PDB file of C-alpha atoms in Angstrom:
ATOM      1  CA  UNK A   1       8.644  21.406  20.073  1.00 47.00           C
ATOM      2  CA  UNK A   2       9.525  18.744  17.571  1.00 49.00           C
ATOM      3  CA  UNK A   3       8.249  19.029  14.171  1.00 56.00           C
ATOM      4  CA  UNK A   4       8.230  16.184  11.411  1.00 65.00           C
ATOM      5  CA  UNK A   5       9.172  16.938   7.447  1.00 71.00           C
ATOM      6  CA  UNK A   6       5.813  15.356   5.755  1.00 80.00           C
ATOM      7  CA  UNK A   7       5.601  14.175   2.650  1.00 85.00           C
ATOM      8  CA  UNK A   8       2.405  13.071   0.821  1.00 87.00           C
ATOM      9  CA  UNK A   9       3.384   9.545   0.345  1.00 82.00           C
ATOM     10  CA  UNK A  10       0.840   9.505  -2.929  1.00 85.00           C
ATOM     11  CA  UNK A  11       1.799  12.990  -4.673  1.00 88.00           C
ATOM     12  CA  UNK A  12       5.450  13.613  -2.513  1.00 85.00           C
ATOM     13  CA  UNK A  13       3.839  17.264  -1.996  1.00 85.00           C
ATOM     14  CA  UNK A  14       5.389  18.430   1.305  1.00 82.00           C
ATOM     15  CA  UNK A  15       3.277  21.824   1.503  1.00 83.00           C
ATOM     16  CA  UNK A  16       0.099  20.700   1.159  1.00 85.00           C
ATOM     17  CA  UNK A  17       0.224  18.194   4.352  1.00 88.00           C
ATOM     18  CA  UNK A  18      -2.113  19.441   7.227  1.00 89.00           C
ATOM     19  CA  UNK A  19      -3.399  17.080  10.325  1.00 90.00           C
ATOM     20  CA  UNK A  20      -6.635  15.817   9.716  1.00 91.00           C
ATOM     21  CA  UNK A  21      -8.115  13.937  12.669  1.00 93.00           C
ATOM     22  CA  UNK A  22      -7.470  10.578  14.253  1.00 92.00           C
ATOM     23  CA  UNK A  23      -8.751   7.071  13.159  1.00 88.00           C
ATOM     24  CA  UNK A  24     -10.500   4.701  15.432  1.00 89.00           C
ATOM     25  CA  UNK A  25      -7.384   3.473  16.771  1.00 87.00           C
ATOM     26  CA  UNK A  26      -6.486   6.782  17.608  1.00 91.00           C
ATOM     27  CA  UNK A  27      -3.341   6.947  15.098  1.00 89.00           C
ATOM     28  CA  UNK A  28      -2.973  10.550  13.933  1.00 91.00           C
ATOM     29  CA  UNK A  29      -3.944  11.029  10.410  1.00 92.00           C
ATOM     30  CA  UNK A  30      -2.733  13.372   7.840  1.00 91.00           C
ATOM     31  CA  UNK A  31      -4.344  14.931   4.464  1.00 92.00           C
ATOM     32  CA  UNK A  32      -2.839  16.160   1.442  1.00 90.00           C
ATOM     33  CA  UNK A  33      -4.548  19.101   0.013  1.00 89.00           C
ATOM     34  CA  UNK A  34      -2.954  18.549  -3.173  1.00 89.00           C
ATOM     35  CA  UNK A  35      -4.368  15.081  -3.799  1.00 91.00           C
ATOM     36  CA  UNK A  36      -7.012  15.316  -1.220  1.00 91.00           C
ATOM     37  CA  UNK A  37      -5.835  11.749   0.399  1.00 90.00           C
ATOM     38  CA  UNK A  38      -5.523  10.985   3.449  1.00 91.00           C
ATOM     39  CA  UNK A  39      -2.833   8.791   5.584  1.00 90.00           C
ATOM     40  CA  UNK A  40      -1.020   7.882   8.205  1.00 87.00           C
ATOM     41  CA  UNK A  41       2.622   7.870   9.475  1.00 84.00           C
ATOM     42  CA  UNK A  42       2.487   3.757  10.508  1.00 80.00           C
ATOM     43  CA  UNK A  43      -0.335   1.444   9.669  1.00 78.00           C
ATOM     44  CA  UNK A  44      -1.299  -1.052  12.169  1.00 73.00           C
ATOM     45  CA  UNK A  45      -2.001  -3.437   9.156  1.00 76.00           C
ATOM     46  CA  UNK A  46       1.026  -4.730   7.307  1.00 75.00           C
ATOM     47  CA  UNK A  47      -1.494  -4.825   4.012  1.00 77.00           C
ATOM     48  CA  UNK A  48      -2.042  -0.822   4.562  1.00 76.00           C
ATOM     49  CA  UNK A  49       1.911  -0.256   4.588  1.00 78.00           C
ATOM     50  CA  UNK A  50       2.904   1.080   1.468  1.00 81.00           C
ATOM     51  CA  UNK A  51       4.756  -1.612  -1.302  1.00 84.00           C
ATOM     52  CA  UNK A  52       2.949  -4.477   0.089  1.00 87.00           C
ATOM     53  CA  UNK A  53       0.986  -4.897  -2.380  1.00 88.00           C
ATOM     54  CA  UNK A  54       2.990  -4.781  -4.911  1.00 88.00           C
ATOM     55  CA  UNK A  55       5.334  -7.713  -3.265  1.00 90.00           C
ATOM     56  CA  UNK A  56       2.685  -9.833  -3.479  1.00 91.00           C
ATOM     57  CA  UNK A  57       2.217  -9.283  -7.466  1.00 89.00           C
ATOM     58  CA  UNK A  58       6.255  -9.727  -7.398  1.00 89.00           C
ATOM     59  CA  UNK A  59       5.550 -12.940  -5.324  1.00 90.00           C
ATOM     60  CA  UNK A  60       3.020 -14.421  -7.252  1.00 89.00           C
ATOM     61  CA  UNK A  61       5.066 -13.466 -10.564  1.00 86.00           C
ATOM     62  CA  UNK A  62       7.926 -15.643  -9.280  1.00 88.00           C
ATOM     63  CA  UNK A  63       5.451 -18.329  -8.259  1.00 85.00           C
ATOM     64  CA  UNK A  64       4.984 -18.175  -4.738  1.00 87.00           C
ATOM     65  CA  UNK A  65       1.798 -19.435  -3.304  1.00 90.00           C
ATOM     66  CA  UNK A  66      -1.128 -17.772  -1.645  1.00 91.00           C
ATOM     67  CA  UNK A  67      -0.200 -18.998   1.467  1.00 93.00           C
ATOM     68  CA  UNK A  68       3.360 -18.701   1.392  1.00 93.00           C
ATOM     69  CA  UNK A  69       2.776 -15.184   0.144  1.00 92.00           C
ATOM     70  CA  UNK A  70       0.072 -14.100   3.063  1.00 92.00           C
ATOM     71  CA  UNK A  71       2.340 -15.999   5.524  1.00 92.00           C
ATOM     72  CA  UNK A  72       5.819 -14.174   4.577  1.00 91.00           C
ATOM     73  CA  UNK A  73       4.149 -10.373   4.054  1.00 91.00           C
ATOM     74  CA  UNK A  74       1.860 -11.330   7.127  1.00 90.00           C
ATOM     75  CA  UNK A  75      -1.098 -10.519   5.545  1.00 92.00           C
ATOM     76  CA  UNK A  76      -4.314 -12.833   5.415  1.00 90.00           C
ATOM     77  CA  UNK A  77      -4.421 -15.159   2.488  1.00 89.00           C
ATOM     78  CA  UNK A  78      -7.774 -13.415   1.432  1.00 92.00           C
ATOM     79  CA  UNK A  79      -5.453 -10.137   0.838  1.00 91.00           C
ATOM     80  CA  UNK A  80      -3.412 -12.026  -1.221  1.00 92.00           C
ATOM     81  CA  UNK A  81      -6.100 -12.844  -3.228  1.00 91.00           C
ATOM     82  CA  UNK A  82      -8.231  -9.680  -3.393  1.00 90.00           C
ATOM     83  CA  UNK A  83      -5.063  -8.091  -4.356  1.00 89.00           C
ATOM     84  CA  UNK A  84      -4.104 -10.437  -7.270  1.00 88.00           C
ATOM     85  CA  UNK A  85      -7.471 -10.278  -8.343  1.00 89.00           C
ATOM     86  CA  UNK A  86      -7.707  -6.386  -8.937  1.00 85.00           C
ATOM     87  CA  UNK A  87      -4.671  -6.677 -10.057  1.00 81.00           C
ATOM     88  CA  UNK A  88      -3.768  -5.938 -13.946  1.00 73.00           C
ATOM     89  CA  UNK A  89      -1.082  -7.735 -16.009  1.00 64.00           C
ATOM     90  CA  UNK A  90      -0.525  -7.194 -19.529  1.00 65.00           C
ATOM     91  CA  UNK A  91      -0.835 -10.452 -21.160  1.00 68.00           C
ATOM     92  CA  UNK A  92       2.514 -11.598 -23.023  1.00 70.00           C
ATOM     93  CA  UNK A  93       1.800 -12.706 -27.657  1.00 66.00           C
ATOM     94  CA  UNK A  94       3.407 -15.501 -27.651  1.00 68.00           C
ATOM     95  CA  UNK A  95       2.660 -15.870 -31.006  1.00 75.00           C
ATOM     96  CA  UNK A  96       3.765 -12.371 -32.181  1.00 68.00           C
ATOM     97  CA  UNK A  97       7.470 -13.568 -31.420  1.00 62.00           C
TER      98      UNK A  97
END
């Protein structure tokens, strides 16, 4: 039997990982009792992957459009946006300097 080494990918706990059902894909899914989350090993979605979403802050910082952003990631140009939008930035004093 092969067995996997899981890590929480929120918390990095490795004990606390149990299986925890299937989505409606039927992709195993996995819960952290630690941090009561729940994931999976590969997300169908490229916006579910983890660090996508902050590429597209990194994008945008470095002016990139929405489109080129949605169309390099290969996520929908409404992800790009939804994600900016929630998105916090600390607003730079020019003034102050």
């Amino acid at each position: 039997m092969a067995t996997i080494d899981m890590k929480c990918r929120f918390c990095n706990q490795a004990e606390q990982v149990r299986k925890y059902g299937t989505n409606p894909r039927g992709a195993q899914r996995y819960r952290c009792f630690d941090c009561n989350r729940t994931f999976l090993l590969d997300y169908a979605y490229e916006a579910c992957k983890p660090g996508v979403k902050e590429k597209i802050v990194d994008m945008a910082m470095n002016s990139s459009g929405v489109r080129e952003t949605g169309r390099v990631l290969k996520v929908g140009y409404n992800t790009v946006l939804r994600t900016l939008k929630n998105s916090v930035v600390t607003p730079i004093d020019l003034f102050s300097i």
